[in-house]
PDB file of N, CA and C in Angstrom:
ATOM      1  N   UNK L   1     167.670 131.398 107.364  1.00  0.00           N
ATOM      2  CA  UNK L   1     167.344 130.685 106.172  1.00  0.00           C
ATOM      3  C   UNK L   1     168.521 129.889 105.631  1.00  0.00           C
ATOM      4  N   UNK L   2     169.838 130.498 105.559  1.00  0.00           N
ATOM      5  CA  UNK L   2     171.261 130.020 104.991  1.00  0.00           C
ATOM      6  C   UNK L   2     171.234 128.817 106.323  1.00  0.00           C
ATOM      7  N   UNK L   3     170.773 128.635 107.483  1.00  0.00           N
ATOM      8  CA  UNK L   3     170.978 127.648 108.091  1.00  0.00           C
ATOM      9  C   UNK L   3     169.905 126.039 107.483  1.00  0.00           C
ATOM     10  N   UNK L   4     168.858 127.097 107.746  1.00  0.00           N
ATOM     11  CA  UNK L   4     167.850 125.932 107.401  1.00  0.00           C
ATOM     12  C   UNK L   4     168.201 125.472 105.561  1.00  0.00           C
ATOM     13  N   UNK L   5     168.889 125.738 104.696  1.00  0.00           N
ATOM     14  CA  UNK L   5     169.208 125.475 103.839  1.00  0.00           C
ATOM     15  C   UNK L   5     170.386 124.521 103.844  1.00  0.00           C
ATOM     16  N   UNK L   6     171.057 124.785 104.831  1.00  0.00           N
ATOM     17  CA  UNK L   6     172.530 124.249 104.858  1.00  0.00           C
ATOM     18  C   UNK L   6     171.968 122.780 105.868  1.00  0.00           C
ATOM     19  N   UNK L   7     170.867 122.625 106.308  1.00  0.00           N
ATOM     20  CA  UNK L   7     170.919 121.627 107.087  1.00  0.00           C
ATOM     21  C   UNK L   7     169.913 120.635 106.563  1.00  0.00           C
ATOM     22  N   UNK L   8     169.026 121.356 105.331  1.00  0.00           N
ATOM     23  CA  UNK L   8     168.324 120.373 104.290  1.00  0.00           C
ATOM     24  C   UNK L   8     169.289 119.883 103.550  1.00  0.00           C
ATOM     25  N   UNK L   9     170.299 120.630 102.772  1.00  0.00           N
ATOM     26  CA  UNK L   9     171.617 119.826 102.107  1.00  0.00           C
ATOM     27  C   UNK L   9     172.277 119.111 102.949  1.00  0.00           C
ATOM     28  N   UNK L  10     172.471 119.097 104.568  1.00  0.00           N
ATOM     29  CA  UNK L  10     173.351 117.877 104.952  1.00  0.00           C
ATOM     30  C   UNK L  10     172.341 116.822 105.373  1.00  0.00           C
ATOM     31  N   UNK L  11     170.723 116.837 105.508  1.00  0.00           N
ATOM     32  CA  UNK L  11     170.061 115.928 105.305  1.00  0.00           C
ATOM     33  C   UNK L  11     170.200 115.207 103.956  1.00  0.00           C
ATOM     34  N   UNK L  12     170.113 116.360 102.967  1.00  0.00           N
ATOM     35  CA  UNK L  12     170.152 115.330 101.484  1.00  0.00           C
ATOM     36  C   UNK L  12     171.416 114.455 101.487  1.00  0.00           C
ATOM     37  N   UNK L  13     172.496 115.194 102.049  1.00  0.00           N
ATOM     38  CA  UNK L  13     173.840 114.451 101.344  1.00  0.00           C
ATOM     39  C   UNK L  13     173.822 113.250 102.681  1.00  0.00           C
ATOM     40  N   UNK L  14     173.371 113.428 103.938  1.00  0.00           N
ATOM     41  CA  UNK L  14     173.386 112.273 104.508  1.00  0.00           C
ATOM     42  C   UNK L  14     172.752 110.924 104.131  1.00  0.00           C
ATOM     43  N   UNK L  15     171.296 111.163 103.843  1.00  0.00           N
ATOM     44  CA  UNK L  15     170.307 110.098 103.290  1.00  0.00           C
ATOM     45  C   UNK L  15     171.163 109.717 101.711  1.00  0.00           C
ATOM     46  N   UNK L  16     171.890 110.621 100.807  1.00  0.00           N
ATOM     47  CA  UNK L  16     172.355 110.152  99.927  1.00  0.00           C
ATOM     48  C   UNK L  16     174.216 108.757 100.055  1.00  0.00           C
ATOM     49  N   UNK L  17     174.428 109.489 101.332  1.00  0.00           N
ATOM     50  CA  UNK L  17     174.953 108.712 101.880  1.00  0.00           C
ATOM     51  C   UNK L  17     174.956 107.394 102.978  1.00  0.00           C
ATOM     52  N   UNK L  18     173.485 107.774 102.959  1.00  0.00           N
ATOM     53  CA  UNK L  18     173.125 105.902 103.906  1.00  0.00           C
ATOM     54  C   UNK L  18     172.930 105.558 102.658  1.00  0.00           C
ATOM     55  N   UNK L  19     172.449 105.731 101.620  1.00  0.00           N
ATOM     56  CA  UNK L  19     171.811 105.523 100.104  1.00  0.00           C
ATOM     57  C   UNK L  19     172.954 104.406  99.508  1.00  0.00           C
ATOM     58  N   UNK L  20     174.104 105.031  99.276  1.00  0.00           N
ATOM     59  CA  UNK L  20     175.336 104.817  98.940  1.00  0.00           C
ATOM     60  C   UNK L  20     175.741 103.619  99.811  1.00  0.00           C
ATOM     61  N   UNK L  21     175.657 103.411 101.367  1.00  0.00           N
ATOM     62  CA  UNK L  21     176.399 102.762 101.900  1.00  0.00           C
ATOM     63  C   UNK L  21     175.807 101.299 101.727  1.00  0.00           C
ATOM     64  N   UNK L  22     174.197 101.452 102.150  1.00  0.00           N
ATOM     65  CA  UNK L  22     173.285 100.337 101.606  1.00  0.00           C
ATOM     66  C   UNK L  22     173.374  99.746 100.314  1.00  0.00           C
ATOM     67  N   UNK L  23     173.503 100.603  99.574  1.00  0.00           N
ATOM     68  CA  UNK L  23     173.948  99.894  98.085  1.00  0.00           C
ATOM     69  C   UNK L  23     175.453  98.925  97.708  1.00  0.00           C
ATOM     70  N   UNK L  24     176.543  99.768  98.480  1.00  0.00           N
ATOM     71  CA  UNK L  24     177.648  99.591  98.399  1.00  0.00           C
ATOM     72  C   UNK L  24     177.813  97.716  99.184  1.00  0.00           C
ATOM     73  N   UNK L  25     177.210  98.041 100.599  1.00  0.00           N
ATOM     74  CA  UNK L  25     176.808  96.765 101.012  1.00  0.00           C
ATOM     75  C   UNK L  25     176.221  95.316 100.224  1.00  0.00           C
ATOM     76  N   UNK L  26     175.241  95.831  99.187  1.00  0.00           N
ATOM     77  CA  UNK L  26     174.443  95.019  98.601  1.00  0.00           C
ATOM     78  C   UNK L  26     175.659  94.652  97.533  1.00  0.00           C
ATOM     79  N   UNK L  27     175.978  95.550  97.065  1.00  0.00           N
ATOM     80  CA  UNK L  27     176.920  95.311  96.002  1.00  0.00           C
ATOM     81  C   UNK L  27     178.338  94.341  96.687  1.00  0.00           C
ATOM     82  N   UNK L  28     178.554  94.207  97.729  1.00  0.00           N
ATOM     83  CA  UNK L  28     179.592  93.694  98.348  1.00  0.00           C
ATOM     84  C   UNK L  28     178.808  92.198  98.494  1.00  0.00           C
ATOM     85  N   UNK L  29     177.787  92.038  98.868  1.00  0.00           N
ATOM     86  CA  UNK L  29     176.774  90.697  99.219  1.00  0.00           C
ATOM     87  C   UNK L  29     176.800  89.847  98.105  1.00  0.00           C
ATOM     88  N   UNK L  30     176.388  91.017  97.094  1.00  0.00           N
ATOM     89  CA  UNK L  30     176.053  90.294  95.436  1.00  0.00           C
ATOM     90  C   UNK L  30     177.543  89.439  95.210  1.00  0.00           C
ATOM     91  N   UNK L  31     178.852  90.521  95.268  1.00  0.00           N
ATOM     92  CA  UNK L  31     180.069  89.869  95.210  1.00  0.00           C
ATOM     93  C   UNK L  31     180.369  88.994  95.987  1.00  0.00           C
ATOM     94  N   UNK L  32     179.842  88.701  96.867  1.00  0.00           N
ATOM     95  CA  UNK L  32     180.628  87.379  97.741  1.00  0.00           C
ATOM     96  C   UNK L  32     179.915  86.193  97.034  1.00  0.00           C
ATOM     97  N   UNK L  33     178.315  86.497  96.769  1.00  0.00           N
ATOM     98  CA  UNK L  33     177.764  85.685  96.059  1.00  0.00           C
ATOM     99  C   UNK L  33     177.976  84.824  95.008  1.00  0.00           C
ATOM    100  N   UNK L  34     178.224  85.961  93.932  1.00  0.00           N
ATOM    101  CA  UNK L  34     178.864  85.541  92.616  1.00  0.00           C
ATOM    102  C   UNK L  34     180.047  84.876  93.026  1.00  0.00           C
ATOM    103  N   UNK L  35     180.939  85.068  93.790  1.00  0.00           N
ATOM    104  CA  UNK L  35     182.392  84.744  93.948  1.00  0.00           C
ATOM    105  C   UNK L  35     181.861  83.020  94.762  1.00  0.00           C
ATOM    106  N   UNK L  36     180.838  82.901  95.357  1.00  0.00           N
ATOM    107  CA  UNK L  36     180.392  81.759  96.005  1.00  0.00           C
ATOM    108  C   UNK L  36     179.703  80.762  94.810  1.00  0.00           C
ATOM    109  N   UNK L  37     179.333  81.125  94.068  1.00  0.00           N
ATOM    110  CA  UNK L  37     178.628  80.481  93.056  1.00  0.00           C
ATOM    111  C   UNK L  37     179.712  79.904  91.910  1.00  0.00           C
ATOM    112  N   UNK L  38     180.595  80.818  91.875  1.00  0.00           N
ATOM    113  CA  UNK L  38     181.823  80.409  90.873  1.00  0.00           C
ATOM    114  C   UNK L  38     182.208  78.995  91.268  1.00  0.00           C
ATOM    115  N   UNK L  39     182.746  79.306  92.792  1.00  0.00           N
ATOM    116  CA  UNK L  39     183.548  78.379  93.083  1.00  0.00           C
ATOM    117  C   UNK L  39     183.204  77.255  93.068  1.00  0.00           C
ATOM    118  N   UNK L  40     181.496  77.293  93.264  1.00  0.00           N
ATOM    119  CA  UNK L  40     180.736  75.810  93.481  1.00  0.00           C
ATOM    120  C   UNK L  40     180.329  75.156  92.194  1.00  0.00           C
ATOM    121  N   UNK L  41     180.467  76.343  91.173  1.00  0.00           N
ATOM    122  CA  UNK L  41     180.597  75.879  89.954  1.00  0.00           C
ATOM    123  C   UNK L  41     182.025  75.269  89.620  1.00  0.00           C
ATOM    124  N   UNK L  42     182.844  75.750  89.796  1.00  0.00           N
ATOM    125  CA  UNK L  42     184.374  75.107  88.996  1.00  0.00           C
ATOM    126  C   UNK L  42     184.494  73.933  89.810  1.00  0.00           C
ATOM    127  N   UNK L  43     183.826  73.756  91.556  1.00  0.00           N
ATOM    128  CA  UNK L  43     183.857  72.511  91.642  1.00  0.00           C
ATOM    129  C   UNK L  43     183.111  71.186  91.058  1.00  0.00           C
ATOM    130  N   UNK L  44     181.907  72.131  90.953  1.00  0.00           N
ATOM    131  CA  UNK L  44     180.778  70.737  90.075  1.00  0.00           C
ATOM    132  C   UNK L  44     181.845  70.320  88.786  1.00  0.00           C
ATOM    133  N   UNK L  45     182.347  71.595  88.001  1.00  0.00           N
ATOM    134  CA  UNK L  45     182.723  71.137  86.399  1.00  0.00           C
ATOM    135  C   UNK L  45     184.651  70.275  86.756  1.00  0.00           C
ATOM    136  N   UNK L  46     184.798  70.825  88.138  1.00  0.00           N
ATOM    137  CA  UNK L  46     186.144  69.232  88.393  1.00  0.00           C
ATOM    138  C   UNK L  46     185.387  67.975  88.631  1.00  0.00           C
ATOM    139  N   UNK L  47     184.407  67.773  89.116  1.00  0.00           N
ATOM    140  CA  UNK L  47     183.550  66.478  89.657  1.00  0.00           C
ATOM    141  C   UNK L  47     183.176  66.069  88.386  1.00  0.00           C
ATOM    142  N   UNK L  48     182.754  66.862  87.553  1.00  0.00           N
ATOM    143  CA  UNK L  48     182.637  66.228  86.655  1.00  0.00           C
ATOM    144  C   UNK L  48     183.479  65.546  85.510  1.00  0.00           C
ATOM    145  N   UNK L  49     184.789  66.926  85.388  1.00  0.00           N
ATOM    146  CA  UNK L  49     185.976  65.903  84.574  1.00  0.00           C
ATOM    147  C   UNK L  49     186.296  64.742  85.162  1.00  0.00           C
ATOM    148  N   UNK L  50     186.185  64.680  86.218  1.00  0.00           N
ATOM    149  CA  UNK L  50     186.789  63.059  87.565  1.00  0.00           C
ATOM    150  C   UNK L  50     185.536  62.101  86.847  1.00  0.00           C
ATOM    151  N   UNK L  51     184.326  62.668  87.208  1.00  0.00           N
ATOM    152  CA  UNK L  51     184.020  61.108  86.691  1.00  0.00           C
ATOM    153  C   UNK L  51     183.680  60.878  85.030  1.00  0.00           C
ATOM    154  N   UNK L  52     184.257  61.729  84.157  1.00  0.00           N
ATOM    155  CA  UNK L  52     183.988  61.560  83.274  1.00  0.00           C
ATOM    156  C   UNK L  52     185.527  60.625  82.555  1.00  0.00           C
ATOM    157  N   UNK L  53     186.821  61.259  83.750  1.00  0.00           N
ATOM    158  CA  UNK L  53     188.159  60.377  83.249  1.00  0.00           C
ATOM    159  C   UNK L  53     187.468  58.905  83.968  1.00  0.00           C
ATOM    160  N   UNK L  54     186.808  59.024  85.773  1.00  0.00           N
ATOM    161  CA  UNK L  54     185.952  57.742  85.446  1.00  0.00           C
ATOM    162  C   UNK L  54     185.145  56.696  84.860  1.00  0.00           C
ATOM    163  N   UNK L  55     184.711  57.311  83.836  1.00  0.00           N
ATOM    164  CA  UNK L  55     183.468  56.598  82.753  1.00  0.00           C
ATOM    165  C   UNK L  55     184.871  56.725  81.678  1.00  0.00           C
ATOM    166  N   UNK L  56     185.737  56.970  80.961  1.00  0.00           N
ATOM    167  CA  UNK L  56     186.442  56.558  80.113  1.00  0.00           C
ATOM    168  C   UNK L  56     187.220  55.430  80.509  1.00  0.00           C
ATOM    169  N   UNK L  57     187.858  55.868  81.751  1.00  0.00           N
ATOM    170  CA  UNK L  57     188.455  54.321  82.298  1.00  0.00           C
ATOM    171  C   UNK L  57     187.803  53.118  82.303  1.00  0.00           C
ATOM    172  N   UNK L  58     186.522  53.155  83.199  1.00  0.00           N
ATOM    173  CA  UNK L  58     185.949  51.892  83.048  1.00  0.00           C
ATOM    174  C   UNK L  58     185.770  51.519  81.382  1.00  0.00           C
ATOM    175  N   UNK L  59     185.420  52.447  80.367  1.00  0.00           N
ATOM    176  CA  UNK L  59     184.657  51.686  79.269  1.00  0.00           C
ATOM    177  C   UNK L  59     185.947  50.945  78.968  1.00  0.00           C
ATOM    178  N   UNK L  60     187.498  51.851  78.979  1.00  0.00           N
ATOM    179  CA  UNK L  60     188.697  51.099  78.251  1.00  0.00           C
ATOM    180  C   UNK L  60     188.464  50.098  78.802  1.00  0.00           C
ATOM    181  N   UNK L  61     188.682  49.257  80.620  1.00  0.00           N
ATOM    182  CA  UNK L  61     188.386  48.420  81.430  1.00  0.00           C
ATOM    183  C   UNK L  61     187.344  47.124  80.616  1.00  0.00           C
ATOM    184  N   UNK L  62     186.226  47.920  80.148  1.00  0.00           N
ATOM    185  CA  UNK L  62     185.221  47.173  79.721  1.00  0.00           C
ATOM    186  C   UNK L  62     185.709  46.472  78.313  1.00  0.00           C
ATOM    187  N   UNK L  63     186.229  47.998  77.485  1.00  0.00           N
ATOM    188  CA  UNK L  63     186.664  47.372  76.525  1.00  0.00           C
ATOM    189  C   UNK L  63     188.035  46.076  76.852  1.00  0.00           C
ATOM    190  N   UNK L  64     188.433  45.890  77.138  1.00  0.00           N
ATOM    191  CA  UNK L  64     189.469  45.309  77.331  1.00  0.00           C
ATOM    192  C   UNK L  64     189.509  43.576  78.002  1.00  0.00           C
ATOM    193  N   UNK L  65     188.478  43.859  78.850  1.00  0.00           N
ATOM    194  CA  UNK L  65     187.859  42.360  79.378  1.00  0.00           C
ATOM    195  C   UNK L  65     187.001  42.129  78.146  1.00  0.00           C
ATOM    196  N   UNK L  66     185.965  42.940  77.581  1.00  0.00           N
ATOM    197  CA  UNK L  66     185.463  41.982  76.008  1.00  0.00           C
ATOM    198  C   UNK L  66     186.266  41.402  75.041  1.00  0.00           C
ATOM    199  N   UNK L  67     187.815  41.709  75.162  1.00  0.00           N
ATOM    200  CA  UNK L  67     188.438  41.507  74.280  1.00  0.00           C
ATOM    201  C   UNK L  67     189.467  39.999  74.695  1.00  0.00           C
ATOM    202  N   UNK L  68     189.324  40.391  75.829  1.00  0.00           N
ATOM    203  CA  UNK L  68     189.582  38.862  76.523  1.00  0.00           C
ATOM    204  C   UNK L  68     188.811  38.115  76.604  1.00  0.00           C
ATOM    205  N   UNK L  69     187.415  38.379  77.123  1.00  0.00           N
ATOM    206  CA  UNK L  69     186.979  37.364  76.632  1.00  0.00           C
ATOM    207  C   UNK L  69     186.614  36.686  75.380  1.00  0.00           C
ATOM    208  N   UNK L  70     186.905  37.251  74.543  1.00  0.00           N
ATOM    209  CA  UNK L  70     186.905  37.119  73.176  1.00  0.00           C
ATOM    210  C   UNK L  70     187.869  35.882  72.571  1.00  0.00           C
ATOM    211  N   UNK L  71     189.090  36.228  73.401  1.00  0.00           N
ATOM    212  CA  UNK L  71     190.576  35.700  72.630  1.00  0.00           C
ATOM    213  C   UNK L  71     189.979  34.144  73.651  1.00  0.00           C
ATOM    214  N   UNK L  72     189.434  34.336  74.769  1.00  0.00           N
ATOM    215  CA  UNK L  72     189.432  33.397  75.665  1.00  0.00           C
ATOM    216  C   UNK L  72     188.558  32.270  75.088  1.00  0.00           C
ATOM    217  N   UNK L  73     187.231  32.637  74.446  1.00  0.00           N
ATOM    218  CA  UNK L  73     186.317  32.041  73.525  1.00  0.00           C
ATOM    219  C   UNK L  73     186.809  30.992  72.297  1.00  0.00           C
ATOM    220  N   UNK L  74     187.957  31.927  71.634  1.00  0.00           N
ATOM    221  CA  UNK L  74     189.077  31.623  70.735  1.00  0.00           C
ATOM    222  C   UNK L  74     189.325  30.499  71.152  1.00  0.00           C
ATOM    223  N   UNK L  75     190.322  30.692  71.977  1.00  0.00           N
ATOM    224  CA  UNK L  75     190.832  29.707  72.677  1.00  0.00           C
ATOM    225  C   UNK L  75     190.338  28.322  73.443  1.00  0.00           C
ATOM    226  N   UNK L  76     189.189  28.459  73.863  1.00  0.00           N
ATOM    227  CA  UNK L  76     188.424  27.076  74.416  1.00  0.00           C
ATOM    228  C   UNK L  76     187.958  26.557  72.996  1.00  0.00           C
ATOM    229  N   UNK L  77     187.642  27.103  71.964  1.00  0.00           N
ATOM    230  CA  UNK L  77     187.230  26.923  70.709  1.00  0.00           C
ATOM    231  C   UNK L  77     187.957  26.107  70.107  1.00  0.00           C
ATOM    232  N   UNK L  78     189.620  26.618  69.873  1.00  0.00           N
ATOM    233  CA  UNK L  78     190.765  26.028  69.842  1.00  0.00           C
ATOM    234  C   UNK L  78     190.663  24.645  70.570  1.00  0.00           C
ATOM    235  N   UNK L  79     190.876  24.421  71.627  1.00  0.00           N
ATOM    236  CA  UNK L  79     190.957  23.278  72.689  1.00  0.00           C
ATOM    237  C   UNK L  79     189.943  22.575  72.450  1.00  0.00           C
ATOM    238  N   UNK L  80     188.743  22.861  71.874  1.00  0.00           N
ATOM    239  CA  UNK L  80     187.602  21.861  71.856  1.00  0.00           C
ATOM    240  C   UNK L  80     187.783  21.035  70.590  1.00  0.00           C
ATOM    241  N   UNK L  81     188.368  21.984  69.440  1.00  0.00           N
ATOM    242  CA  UNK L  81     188.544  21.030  68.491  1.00  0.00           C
ATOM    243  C   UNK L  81     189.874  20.221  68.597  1.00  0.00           C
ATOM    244  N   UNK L  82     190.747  20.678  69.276  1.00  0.00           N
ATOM    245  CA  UNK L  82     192.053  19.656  69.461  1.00  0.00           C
ATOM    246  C   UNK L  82     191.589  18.632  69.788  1.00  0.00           C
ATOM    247  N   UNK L  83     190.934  18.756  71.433  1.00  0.00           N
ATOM    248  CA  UNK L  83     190.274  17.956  72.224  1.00  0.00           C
ATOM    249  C   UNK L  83     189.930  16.666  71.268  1.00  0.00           C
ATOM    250  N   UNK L  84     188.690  17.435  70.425  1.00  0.00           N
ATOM    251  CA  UNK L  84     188.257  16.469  69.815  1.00  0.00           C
ATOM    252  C   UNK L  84     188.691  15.053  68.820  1.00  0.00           C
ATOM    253  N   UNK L  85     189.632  16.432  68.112  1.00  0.00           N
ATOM    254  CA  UNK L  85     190.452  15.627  67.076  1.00  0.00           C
ATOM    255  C   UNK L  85     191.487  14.821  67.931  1.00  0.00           C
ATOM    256  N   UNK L  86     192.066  14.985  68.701  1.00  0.00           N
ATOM    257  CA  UNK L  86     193.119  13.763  70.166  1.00  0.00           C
ATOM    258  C   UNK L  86     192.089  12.915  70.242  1.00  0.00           C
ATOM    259  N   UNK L  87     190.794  12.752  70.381  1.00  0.00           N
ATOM    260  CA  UNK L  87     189.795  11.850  70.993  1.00  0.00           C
ATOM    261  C   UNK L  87     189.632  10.725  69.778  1.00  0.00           C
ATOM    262  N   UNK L  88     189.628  11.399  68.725  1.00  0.00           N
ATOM    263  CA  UNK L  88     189.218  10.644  67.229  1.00  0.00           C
ATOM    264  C   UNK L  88     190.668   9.963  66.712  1.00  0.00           C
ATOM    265  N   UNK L  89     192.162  10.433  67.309  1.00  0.00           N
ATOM    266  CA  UNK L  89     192.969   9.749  66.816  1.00  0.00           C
ATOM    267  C   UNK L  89     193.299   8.702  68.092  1.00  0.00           C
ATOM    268  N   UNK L  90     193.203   8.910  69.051  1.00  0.00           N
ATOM    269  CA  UNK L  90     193.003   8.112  69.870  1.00  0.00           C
ATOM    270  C   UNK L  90     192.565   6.765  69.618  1.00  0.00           C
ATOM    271  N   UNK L  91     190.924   6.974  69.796  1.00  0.00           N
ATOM    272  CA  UNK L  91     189.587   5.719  69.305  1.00  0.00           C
ATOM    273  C   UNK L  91     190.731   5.105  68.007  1.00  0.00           C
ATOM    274  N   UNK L  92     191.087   5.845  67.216  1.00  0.00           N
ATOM    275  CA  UNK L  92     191.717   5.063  66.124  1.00  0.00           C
ATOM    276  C   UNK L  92     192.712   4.694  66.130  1.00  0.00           C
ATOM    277  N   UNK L  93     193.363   5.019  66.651  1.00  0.00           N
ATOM    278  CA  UNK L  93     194.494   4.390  67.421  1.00  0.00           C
ATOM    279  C   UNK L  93     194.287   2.770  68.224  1.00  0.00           C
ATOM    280  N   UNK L  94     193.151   3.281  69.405  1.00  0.00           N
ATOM    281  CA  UNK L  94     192.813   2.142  70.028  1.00  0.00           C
ATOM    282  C   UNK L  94     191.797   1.206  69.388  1.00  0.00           C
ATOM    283  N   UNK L  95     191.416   1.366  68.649  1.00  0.00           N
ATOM    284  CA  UNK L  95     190.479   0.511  67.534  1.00  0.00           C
ATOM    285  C   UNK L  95     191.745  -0.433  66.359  1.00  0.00           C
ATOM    286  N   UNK L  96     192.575   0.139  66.072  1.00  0.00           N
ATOM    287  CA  UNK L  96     193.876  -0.603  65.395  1.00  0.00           C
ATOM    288  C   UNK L  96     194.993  -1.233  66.190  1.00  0.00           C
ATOM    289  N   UNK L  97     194.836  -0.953  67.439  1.00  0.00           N
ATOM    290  CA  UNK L  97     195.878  -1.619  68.313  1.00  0.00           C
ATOM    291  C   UNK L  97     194.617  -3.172  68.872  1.00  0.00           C
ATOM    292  N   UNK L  98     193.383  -2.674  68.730  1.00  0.00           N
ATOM    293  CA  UNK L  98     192.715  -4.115  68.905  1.00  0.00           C
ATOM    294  C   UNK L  98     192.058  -5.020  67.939  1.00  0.00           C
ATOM    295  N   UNK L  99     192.684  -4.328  66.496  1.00  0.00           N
ATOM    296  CA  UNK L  99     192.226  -5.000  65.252  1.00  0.00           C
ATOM    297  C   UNK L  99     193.827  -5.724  65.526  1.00  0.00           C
ATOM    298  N   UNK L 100     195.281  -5.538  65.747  1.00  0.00           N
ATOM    299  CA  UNK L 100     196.270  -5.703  65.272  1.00  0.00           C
ATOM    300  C   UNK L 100     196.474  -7.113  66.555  1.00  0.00           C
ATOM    301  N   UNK L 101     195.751  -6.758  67.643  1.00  0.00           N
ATOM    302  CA  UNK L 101     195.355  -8.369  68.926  1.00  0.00           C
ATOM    303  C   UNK L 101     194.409  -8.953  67.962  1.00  0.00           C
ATOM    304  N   UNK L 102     193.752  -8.737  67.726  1.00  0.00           N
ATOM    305  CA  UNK L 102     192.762  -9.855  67.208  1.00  0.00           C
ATOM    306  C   UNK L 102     193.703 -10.626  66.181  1.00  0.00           C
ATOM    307  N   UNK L 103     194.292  -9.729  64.773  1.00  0.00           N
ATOM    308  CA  UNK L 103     195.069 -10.518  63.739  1.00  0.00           C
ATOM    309  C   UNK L 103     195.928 -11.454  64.608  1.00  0.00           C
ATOM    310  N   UNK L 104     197.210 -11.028  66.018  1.00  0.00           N
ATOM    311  CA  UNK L 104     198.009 -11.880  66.442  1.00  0.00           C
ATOM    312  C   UNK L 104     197.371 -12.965  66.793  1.00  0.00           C
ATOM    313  N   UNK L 105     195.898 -12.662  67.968  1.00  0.00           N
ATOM    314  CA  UNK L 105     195.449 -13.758  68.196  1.00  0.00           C
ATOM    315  C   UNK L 105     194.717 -14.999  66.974  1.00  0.00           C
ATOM    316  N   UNK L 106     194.355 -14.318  66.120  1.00  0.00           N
ATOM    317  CA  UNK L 106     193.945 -15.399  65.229  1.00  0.00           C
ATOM    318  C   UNK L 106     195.244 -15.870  64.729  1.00  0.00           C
ATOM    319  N   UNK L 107     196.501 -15.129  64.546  1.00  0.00           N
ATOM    320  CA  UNK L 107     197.746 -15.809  63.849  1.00  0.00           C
ATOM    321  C   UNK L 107     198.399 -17.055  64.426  1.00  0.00           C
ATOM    322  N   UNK L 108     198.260 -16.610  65.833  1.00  0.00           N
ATOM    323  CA  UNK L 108     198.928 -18.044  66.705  1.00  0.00           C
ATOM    324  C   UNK L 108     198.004 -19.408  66.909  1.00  0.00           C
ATOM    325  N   UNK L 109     198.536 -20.370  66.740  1.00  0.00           N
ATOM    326  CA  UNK L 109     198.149 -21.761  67.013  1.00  0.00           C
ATOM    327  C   UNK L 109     197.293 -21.914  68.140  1.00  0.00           C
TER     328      UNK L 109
END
């Protein structure tokens, strides 16, 4: 009987020990897991600081060409009215240099 007792307890403690090892396994699986999931997480959340220093760069980029073109707008703006006003002293210019032929020519004999 002390046998057949002693060999139901090393059945129990064996099955409690595949019990254990299967678990221990799972628990080792789960950890590689989690430890796999981390990593693919901290890489998504670097991919994402990258393109998020990407999307700040371009907007400065963006901002920065609107602002040129801005000054650039300015500036042809500038030039159009010079332009203009050179064109108007010009004509008047050349409108009095052919009022001032006509007076010589009517002055001379």
């Amino acid at each position: 009987m002390a046998s057949r007792g002693y060999s139901a307890a090393m059945q129990k403690l064996t099955e409690a020990q595949d019990f254990l090892s299967v678990s221990i396994s799972d628990l080792n699986f789960l950890s590689s897991s989690i430890l796999s999931t981390k990593k693919a997480l901290d890489e998504l959340q670097g991919s994402l600081r990258r393109e998020e220093q990407t999307r700040l760069a371009a907007d400065a980029r963006e901002i920065a060409l609107l602002q040129e073109v801005a000054r650039l707008r300015v500036l042809l703006q500038e030039e159009r009215e010079y332009s203009s006003r050179r064109e108007r002293v010009l004509a008047d210019v050349l409108r009095r240099l052919q009022q001032d032929e006509q007076a010589q020519s009517h002055k001379l004999p």
